Coordinates of C-alpha atoms in Angstrom, one line a residue:
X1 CA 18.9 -11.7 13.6
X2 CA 20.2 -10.7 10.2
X3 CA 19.5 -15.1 9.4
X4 CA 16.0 -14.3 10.2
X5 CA 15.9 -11.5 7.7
X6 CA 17.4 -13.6 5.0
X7 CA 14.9 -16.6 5.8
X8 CA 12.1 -14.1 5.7
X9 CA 13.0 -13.0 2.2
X10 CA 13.9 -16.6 1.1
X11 CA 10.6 -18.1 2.5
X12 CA 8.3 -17.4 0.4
X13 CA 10.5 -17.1 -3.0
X14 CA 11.2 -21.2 -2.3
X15 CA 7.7 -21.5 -1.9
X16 CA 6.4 -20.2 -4.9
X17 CA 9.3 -22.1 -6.9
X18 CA 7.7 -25.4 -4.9
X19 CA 4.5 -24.8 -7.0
X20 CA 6.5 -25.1 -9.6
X21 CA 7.4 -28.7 -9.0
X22 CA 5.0 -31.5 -10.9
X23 CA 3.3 -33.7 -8.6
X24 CA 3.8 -32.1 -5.1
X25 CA 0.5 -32.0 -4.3
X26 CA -0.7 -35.2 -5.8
X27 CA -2.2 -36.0 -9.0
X28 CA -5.8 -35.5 -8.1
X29 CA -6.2 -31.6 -9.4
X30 CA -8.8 -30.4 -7.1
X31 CA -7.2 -31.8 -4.2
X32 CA -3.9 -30.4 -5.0
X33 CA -5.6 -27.4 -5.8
X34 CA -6.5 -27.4 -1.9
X35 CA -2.9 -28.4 -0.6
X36 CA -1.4 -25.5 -2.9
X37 CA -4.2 -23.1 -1.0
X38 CA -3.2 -24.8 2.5
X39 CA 1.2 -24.5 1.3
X40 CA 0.8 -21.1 1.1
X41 CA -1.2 -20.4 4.4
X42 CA 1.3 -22.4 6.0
X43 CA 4.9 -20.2 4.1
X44 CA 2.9 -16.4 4.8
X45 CA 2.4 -17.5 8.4
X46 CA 5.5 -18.9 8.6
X47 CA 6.8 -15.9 7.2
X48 CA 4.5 -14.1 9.2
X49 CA 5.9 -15.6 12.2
X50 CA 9.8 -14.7 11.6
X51 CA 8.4 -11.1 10.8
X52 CA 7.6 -10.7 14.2
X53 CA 10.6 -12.8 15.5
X54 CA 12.5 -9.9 14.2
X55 CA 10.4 -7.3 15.8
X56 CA 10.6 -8.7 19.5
X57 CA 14.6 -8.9 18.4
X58 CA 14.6 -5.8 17.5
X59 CA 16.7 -3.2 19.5
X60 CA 13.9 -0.3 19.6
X61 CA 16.7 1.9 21.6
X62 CA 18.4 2.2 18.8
X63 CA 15.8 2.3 16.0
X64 CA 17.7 4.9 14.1
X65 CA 20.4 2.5 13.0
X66 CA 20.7 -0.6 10.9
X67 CA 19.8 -4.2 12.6
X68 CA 20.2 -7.2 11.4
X69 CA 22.9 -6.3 8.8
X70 CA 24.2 -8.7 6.0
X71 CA 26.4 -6.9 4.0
X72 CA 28.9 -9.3 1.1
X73 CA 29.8 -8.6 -2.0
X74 CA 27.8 -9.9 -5.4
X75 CA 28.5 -7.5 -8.0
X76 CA 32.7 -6.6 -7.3
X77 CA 33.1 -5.2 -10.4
X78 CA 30.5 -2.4 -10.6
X79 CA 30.3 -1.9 -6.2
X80 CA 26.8 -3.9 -6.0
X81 CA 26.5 -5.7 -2.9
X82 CA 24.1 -8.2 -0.9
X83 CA 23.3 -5.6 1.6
X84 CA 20.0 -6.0 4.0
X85 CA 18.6 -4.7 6.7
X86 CA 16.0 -3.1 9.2
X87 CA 15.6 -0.2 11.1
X88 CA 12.5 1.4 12.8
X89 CA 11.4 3.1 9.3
X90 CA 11.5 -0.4 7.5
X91 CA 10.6 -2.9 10.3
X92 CA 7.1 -1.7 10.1
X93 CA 6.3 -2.4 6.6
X94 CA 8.0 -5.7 6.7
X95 CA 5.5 -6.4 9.6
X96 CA 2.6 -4.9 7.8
X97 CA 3.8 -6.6 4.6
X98 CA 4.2 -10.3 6.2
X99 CA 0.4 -9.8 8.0
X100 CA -1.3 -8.9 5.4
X101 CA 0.3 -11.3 2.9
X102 CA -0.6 -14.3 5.6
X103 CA -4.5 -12.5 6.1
X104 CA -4.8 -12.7 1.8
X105 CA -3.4 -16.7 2.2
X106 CA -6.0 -17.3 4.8
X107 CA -9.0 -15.4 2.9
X108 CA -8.1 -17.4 -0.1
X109 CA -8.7 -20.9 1.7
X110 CA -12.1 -20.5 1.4
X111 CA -12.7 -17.6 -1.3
X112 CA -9.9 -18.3 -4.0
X113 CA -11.1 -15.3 -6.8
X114 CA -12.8 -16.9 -9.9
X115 CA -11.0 -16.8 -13.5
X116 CA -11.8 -17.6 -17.0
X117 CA -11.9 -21.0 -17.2
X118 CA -10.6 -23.2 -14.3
X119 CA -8.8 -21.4 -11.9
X120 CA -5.4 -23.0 -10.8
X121 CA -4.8 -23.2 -7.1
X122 CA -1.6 -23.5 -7.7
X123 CA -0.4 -20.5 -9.9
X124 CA -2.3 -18.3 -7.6
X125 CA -0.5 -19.8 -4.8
X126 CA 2.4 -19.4 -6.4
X127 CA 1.7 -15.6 -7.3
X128 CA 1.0 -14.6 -4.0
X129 CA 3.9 -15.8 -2.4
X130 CA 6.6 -14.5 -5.2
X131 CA 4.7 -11.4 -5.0
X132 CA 5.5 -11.7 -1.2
X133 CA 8.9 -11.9 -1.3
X134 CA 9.2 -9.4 -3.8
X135 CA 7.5 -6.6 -1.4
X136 CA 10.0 -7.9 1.8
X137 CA 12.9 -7.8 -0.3
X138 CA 12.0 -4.1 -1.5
X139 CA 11.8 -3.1 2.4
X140 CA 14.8 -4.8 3.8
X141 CA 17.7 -4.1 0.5
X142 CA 19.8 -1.6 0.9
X143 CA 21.9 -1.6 -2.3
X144 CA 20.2 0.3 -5.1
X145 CA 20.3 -2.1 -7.7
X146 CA 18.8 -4.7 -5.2
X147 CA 16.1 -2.2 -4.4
X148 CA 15.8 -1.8 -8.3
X149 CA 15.5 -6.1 -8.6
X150 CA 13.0 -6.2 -5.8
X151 CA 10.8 -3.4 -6.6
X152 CA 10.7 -5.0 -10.4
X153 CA 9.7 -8.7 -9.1
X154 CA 6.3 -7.9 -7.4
X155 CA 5.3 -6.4 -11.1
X156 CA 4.7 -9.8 -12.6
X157 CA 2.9 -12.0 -10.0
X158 CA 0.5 -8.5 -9.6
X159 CA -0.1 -8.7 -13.5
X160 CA -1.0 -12.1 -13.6
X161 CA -3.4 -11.9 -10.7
X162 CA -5.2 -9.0 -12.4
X163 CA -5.4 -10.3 -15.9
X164 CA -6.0 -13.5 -14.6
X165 CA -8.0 -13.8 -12.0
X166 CA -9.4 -10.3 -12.1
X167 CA -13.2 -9.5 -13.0
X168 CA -14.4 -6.9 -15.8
X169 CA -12.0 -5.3 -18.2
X170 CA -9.3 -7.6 -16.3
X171 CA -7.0 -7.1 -19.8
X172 CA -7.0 -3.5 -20.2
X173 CA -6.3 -2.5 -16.7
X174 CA -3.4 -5.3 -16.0
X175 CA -2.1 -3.8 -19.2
X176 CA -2.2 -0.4 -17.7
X177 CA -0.9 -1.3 -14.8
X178 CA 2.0 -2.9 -16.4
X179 CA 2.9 -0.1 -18.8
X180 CA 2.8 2.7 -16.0
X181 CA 4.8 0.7 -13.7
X182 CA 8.0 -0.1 -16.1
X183 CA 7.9 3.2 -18.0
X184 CA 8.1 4.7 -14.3
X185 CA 10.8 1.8 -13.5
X186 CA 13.0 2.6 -16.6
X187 CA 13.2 6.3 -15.2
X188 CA 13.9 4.8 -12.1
X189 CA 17.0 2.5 -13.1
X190 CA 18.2 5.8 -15.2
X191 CA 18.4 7.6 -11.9
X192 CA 19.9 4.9 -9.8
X193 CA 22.7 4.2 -12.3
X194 CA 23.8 8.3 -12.3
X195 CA 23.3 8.4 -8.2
X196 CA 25.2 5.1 -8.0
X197 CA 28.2 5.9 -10.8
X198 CA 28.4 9.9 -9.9
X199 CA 28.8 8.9 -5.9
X200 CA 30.7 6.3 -6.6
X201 CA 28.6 3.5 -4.4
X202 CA 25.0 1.6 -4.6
X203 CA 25.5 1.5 -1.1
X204 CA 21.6 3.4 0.3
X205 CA 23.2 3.5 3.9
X206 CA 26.8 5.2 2.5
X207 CA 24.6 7.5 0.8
X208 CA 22.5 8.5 3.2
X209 CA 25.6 9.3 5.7
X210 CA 26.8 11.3 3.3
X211 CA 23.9 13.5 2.7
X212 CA 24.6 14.9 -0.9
X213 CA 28.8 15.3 -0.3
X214 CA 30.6 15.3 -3.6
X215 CA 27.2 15.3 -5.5
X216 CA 26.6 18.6 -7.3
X217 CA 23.2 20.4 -7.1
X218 CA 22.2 19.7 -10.8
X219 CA 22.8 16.2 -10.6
X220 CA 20.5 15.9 -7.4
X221 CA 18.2 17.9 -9.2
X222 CA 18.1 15.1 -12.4
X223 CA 18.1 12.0 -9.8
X224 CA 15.5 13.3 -8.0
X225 CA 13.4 14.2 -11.2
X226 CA 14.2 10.5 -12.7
X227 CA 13.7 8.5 -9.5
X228 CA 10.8 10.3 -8.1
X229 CA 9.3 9.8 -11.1
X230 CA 9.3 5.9 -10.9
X231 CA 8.4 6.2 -7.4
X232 CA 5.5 8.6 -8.1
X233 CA 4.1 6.3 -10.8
X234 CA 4.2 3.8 -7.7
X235 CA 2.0 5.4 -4.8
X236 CA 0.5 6.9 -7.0
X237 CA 0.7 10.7 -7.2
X238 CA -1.4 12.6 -9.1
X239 CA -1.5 13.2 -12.1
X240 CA 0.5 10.0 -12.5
X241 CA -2.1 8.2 -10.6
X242 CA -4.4 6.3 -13.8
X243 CA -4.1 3.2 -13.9
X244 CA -4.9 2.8 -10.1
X245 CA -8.7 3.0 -10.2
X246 CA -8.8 0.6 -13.4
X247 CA -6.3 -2.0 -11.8
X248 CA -8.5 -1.8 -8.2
X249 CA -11.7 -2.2 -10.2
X250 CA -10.9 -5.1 -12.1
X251 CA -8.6 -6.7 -9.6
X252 CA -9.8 -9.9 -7.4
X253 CA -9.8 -8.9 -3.8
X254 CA -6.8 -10.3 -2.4
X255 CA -4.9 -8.5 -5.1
X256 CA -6.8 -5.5 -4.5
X257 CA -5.8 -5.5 -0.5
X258 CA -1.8 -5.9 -1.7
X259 CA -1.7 -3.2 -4.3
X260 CA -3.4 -0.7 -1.8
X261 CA -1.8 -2.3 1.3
X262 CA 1.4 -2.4 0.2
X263 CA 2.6 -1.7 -3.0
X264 CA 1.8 1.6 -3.1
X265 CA 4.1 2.1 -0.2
X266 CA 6.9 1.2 -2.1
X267 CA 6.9 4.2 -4.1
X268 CA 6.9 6.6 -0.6
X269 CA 9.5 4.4 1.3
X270 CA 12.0 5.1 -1.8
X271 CA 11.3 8.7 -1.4
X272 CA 12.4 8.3 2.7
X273 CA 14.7 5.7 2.3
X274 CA 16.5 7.0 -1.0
X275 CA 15.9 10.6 -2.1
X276 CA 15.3 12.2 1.2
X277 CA 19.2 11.4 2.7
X278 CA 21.2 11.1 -0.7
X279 CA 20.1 14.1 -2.4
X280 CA 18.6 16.8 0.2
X281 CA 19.4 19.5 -2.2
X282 CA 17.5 18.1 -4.9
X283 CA 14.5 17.3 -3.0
X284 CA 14.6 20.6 -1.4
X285 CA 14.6 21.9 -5.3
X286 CA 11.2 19.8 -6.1
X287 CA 9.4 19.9 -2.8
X288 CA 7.2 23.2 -3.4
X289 CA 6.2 21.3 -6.6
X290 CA 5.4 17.9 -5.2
X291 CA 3.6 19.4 -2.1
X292 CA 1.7 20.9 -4.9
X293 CA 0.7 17.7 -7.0
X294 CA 0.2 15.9 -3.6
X295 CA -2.6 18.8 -2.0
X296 CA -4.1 18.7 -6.1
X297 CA -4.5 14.9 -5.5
X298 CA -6.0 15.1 -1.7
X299 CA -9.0 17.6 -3.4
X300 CA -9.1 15.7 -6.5
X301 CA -9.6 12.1 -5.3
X302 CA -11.5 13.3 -2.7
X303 CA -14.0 15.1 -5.4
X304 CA -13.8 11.5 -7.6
X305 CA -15.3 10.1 -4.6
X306 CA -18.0 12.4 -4.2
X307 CA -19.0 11.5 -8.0
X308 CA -19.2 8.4 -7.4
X309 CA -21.3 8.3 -4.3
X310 CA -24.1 10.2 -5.7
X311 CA -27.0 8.3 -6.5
X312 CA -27.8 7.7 -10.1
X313 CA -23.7 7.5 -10.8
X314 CA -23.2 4.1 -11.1
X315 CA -20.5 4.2 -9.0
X316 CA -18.4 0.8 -8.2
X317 CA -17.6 1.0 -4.8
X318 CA -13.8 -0.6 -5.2
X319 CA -13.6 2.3 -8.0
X320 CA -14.3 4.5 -5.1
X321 CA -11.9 2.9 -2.7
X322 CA -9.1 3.3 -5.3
X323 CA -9.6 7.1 -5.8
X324 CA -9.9 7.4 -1.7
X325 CA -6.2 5.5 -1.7
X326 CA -5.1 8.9 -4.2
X327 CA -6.4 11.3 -2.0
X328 CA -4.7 9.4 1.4
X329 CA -1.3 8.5 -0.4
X330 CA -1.1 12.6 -1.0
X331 CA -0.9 12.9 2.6
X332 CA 1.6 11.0 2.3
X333 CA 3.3 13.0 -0.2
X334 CA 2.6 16.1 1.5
X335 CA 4.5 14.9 5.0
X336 CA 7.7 13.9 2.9
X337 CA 7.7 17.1 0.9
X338 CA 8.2 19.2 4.1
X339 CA 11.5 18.0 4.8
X340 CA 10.6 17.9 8.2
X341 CA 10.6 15.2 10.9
X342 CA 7.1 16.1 11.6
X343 CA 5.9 15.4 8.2
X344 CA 8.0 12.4 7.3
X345 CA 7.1 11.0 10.8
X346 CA 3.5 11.4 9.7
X347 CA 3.7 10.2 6.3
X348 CA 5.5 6.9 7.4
X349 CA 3.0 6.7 9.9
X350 CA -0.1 6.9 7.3
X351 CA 1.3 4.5 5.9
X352 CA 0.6 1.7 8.2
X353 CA -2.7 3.7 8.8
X354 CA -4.2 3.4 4.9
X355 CA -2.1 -0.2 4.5
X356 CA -4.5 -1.0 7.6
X357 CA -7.8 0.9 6.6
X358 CA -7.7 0.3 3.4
X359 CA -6.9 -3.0 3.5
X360 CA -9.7 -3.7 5.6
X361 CA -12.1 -1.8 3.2
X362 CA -11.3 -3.7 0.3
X363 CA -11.9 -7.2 1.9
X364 CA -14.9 -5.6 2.9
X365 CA -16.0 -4.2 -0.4
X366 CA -15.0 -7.7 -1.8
X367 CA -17.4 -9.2 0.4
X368 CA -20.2 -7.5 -0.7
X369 CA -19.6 -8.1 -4.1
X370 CA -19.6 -11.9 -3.5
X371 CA -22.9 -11.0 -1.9
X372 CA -24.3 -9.3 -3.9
X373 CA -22.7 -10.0 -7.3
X374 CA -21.9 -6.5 -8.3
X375 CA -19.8 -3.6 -6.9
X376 CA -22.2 -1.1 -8.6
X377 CA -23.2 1.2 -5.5
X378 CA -27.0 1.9 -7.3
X379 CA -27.3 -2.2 -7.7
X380 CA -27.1 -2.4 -3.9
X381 CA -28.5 0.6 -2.7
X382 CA -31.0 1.7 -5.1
X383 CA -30.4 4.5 -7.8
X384 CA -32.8 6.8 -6.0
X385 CA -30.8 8.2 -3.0
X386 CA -34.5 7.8 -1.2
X387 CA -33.2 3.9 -0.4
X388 CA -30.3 2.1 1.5
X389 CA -29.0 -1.5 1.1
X390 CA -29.6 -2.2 5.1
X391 CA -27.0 -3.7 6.0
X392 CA -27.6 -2.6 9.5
X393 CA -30.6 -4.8 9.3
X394 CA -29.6 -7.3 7.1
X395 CA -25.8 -8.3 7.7
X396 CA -25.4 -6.0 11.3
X397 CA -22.1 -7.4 11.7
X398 CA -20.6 -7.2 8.6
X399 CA -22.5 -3.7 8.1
X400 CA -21.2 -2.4 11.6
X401 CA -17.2 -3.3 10.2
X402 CA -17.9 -1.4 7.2
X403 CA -19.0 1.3 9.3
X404 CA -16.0 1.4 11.6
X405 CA -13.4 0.9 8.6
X406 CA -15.3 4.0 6.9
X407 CA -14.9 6.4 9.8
X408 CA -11.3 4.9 10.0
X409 CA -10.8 5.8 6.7
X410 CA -11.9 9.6 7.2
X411 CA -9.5 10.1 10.5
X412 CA -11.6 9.7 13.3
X413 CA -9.5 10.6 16.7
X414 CA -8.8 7.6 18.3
X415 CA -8.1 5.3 15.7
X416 CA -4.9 5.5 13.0
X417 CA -6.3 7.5 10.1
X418 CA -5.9 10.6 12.6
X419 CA -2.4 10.6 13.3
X420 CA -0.3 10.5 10.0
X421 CA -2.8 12.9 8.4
X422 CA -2.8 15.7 11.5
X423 CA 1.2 14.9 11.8
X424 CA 1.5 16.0 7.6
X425 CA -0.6 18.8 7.9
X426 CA 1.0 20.3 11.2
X427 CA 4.4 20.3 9.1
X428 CA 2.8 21.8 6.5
X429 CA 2.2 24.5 9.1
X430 CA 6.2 25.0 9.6
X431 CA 8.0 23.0 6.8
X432 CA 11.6 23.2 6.4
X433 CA 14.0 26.2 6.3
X434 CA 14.0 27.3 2.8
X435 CA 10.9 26.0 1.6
X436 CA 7.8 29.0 1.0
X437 CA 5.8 29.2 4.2
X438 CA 3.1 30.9 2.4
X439 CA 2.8 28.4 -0.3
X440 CA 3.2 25.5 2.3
X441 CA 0.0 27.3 4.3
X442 CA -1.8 27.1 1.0
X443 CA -1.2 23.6 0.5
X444 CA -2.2 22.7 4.4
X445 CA -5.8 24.3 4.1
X446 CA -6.4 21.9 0.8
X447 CA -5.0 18.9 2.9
X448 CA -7.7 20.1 5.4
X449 CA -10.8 20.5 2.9
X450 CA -9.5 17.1 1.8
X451 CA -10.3 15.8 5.1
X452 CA -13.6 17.6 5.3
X453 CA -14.2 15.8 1.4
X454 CA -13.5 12.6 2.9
X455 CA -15.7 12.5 5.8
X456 CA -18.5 14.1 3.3
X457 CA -18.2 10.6 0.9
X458 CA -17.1 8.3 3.3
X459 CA -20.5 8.9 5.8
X460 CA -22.3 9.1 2.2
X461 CA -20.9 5.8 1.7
X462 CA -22.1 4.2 4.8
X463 CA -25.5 6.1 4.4
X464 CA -26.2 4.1 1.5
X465 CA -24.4 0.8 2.3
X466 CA -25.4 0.8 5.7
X467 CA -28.4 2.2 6.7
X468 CA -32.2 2.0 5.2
X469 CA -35.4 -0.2 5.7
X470 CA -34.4 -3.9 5.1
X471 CA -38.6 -4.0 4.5
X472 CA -38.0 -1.4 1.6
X473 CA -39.5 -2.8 -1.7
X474 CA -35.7 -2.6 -2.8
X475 CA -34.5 -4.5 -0.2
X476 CA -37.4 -6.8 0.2
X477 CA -37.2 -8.1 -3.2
X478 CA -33.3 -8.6 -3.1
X479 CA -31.7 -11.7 -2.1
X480 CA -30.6 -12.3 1.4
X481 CA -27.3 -12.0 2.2
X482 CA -25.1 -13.7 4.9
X483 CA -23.4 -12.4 7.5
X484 CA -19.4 -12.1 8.6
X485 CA -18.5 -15.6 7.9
X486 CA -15.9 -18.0 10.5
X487 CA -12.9 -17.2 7.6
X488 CA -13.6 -13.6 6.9
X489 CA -13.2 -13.2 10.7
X490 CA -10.1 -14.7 10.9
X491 CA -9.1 -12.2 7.7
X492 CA -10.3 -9.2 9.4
X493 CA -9.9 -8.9 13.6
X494 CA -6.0 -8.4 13.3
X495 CA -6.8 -5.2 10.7
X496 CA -9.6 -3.8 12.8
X497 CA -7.6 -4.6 16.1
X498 CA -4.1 -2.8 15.2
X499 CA -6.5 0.1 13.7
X500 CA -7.6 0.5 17.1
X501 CA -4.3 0.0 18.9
X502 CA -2.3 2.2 16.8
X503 CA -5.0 5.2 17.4
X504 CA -4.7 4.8 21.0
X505 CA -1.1 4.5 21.5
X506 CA 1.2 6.2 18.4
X507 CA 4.1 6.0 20.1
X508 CA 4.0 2.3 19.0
X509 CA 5.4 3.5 15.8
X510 CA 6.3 7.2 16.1
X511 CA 9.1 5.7 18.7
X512 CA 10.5 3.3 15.6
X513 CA 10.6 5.9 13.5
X514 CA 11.3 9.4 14.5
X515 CA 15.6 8.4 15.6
X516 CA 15.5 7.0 11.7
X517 CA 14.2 9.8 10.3
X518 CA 16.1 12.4 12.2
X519 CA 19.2 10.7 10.9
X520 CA 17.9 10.2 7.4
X521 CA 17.0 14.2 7.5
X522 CA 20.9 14.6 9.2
X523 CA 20.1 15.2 12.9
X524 CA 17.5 18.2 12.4

C-alpha cells in the first residue's frame, strides 16, 4: 500500500506540471480550455480513487499505528527523511481531501469561476491540482521539514485562485491571506528547526514515541509557543483569525469549499499530529490559554454571525459562512486543548463534520450567488426582515439543501455537526489531570451558548433564504431563478450523504481514531 500513497501524492503534482506543457490540449484555446477542465476531473478522481484504494487496504485493527510506511533517507546530513504514512487520524483527511478536491473538479466543468479578463482553463486546472497535492502531502509526511514543504505549497495555488479568479476586493484579501499564512509559517519553521536540532530527529513518529524525553520543559514551552502559532494562524483561532472572512468573501467558490474544507484542518492536525505527542509538557503549559482563545472565538463568531443576519446589515452570506467556520474550528481547538482522548477524538471528528457541512454550504451559497448575482443577504431577501427570498417556493430543491446543510451546520442529533462538538464539550467537563477544572467548566458553558448562538443565526439564516411569499412584491419583481442543476448534483449528494452517514453511525471514524490518539496522548 505504501505505492499507492506515493502515487496519490505524485498524481496530481504530475498533473498540474502537465498544464504546463505547450500544446497538450491543442491549439484551439477554448477547446483546450475544456480538455484542461476535463484533465483535471479525470487526475482528482483518479486520485480520488487510490484514496479510497487505501482505505479498503487499510488495517482498521490496527489504526493506532503507521500503514503504508516509506521511510529513505533525502536529507543525510541534517536527519531529514522521505517518510510517509497513514493511520486512522490521517486516513480520514486524506479521504476528505481527495473527495472534495474531485467534487471542486467536477463543479468546475460546467461553472469554472469568472476572472478579469479571459479566464485560463488551464492555470486554474493547474492550481487546483498542485493545491491538491499539496494538502495530501501535508496529511501523509511524517518528517517535519516535509510537513514544513507541504504545508507551504498549497499557499501559492490558493493565492492565485483568490487574486485571480476571486470576485470583489480579490487583491486585498489574497494579500492578506498571504501575509498571515507565511508570517505564521516563519514561526512555524523556527519551531520545527529547535524541536528537530534539540531532539536530535525530524522524525514526527520518533517524536511522538518519545513523548517529550530528553526535551526540557522550557524548550516545549518555546516550540509549542512558535509552532502553535503558525498552526493557529492556519485554522484559524481567534484572534489570529482576520484574514479568513476577507479571503472567503472574495474567493470563487471552489476555492472557497478548499480553504474551509480543508485547509483550515491543516493547522489542527499539526496540533494532534505534532505538538500533542512531542511536547505534552508544553501543551499542558498553554492549554488553559488556548481553551480560552478557542471558547472567546465559539461566542465571538457566533455573535459576527448574528450581525450579519439581521436585516438592514448588508450582510454577505459567504462573509457569514466564514465567521461560522471561526466559531466551529474553536470547537476544534477546545477538544485538543483538553488533553484528553475525549476531546481530541471529538475535535478530529469535527473536522470531517465542518470539512463536510461547510463544504456543502459554500457550494450552496456560491450557487445563489450565480443566481442571483450578489451574496448580499438584503439583495435576496429584502432589507426589511418583513420578506424572505422563497426559495421554498421558488427553487424547493435547492432551498430544501440549504435547509438541511444549515441545521447540519448548527448540530442537529443525527447528522455530523453533533458529535465532534458534544464529544469537545463533554471533555471540557473532565479535561486532563493538571489542567483547572473550574476554568475548563467555564469554558464548556461558552462552547454551549455557542451552540445556542449558532442555532439562533443559522435558522435566521434559513428564515430569510428560505422561506417567504414567492408572490411578495419583492419576490415577484426579481428574476427567476433555476433549480439544483444535473452538475451541482453530482457536486453535492456525496457531501449531503456522508453528513447523514457519519451522524448515524460515529464509530465510522471514532473507531480510526480513538487507538491513534490514545497512543499519540501515551496510552491514557
Amino acid at each position: 500500500m505504501n505505492a499507492v500513497l506515493i502515487a496519490l501524492i505524485l498524481l496530481p503534482l504530475a498533473g498540474a506540471a502537465a498544464t504546463l506543457v505547450p500544446g497538450l490540449f491543442g491549439a484551439d484555446e477554448q477547446a483546450a480550455g475544456r480538455r484542461a477542465l476535463r484533465f483535471g476531473a479525470a487526475v482528482s478522481g483518479l486520485a480520488l480513487a487510490l484514496a479510497v484504494a487505501l482505505a479498503a487496504g487499510f488495517d482498521r485493527g490496527h489504526s493506532g499505528r503507521m500503514q503504508a510506511v516509506t521511510n529513505a533517507p533525502w536529507i543525510p546530513a541534517i536527519g531529514v527523511r522521505l517518510h510517509l504514512g497513514v493511520d486512522g487520524i490521517s486516513l480520514p483527511l486524506l479521504l476528505l481531501t481527495a473527495l472534495l478536491s474531485f467534487l471542486c473538479a467536477v463543479y468546475s466543468l460546467r461553472r469554472l469561476p469568472d476572472g478579469p479578463g479571459t479566464p485560463s482553463p488551464r492555470s486554474y486546472t493547474g492550481l487546483l491540482l498542485l493545491l491538491e497535492a499539496g494538502m495530501l502531502g501535508t496529511f501523509a509526511v511524517l518528517d517535519l521539514i516535509l510537513f514544513f514543504l507541504a504545508f507551504e505549497v498549497v499557499l501559492i495555488p490558493m493565492y492565485f485562485l483568490i487574486a485571480r479568479w476571486g470576485g470583489e476586493n480579490r487583491g486585498p484579501a489574497a494579500n492578506r491571506f498571504i501575509l498571515y499564512t507565511l508570517l505564521g509559517s516563519a514561526s512555524m519553521l523556527l519551531g520545527f528547526l529547535l524541536l528537530g536540532f534539540k531532539s536530535g530527529t525530524f522524525d514526527m513518529t520518533v517524536l511522538a514515541h518519545r513523548h517529550g524525553a530528553g526535551l526540557s520543559h522550557s524548550t516545549q514551552v518555546l516550540v509549542v509557543f512558535a509552532v502553535g502559532l503558525g498552526f493557529a494562524v492556519k485554522a484559524p483561532m481567534w484572534p489570529f483569525h482576520s484574514w479568513l472572512p476577507d479571503a472567503h468573501t472574495a474567493a470563487p467558490t471552489t476555492g472557497s469549499v478548499l480553504l474551509a474544507g480543508v485547509l483550515l484542518k491543516m493547522g489542527t492536525y499539526g496540533f494532534v499530529r505534532i505538538l500533542l505527542p512531542a511536547t505534552p509538557q508544553g501543551m499542558a503549559t498553554f492549554a488553559p490559554y488556548l481553551a480560552a482563545f478557542a471558547a472567546v472565538g465559539i461566542v465571538y463568531g457566533s455573535l459576527a454571525c448574528l450581525a450579519l443576519v439581521r436585516p438592514g446589515a448588508k450582510g454577505d452570506l459567504k462573509r457569514l459562512i466564514a465567521y461560522s467556520s471561526v466559531g466551529h474550528m474553536g470547537f476544534v481547538l477546545l477538544g485538543i486543548s483538553t488533553l484528553t482522548a475525549a476531546g481530541v477524538n471529538g475535535a478530529l471528528f469535527a473536522n470531517i463534520a465542518h470539512g463536510l457541512i461547510t463544504g456543502l454550504l459554500f457550494f450552496l451559497v456560491g450557487a445563489v450567488k450565480d443566481r442571483y448575482g450578489t451574496a448580499d443577504l438584503d439583495t435576496i431577501a429584502g432589507a426589511t426582515g418583513r420578506t424572505g427570498a422563497a426559495l421554498y417556493g421558488r427553487a424547493p430543491r435547492l432551498g430544501g439543501l440549504l435547509a438541511f446543510a444549515a441545521i447540519a451546520s448548527l448540530g442537529l442529533p443525527g447528522l455530523a455537526g453533533f458529535w465532534g462538538e458534544l464529544l469537545a464539550i463533554f471533555g471540557s467537563f473532565q479535561p486532563a489531570a493538571g489542567l483547572s477544572r473550574p476554568a475548563f467548566l467555564v469554558f464548556m458553558a461558552l462552547a454551549g451558548l455557542g451552540t445556542l448562538l449558532t442555532a439562533a443565526y443559522m435558522l435566521n439564516v434559513v428564515r430569510r433564504i428560505c422561506m417567504g411569499d414567492p408572490r411578495s412584491p419583492h419576490n415577484s419583481t426579481a428574476p427567476g431563478i433555476a433549480d439544483v442543476q444535473a452538475y451541482e448534483v453530482a457536486a453535492w449528494t456525496p457531501l449531503v450523504a456522508l453528513t447523514v452517514l457519519a451522524g448515524l453511525w460515529p464509530a465510522v471514524l471514532l473507531g480510526l481514531s480513538n487507538p491513534a490518539v490514545t497512543a499519540l496522548l501515551g496510552g491514557s
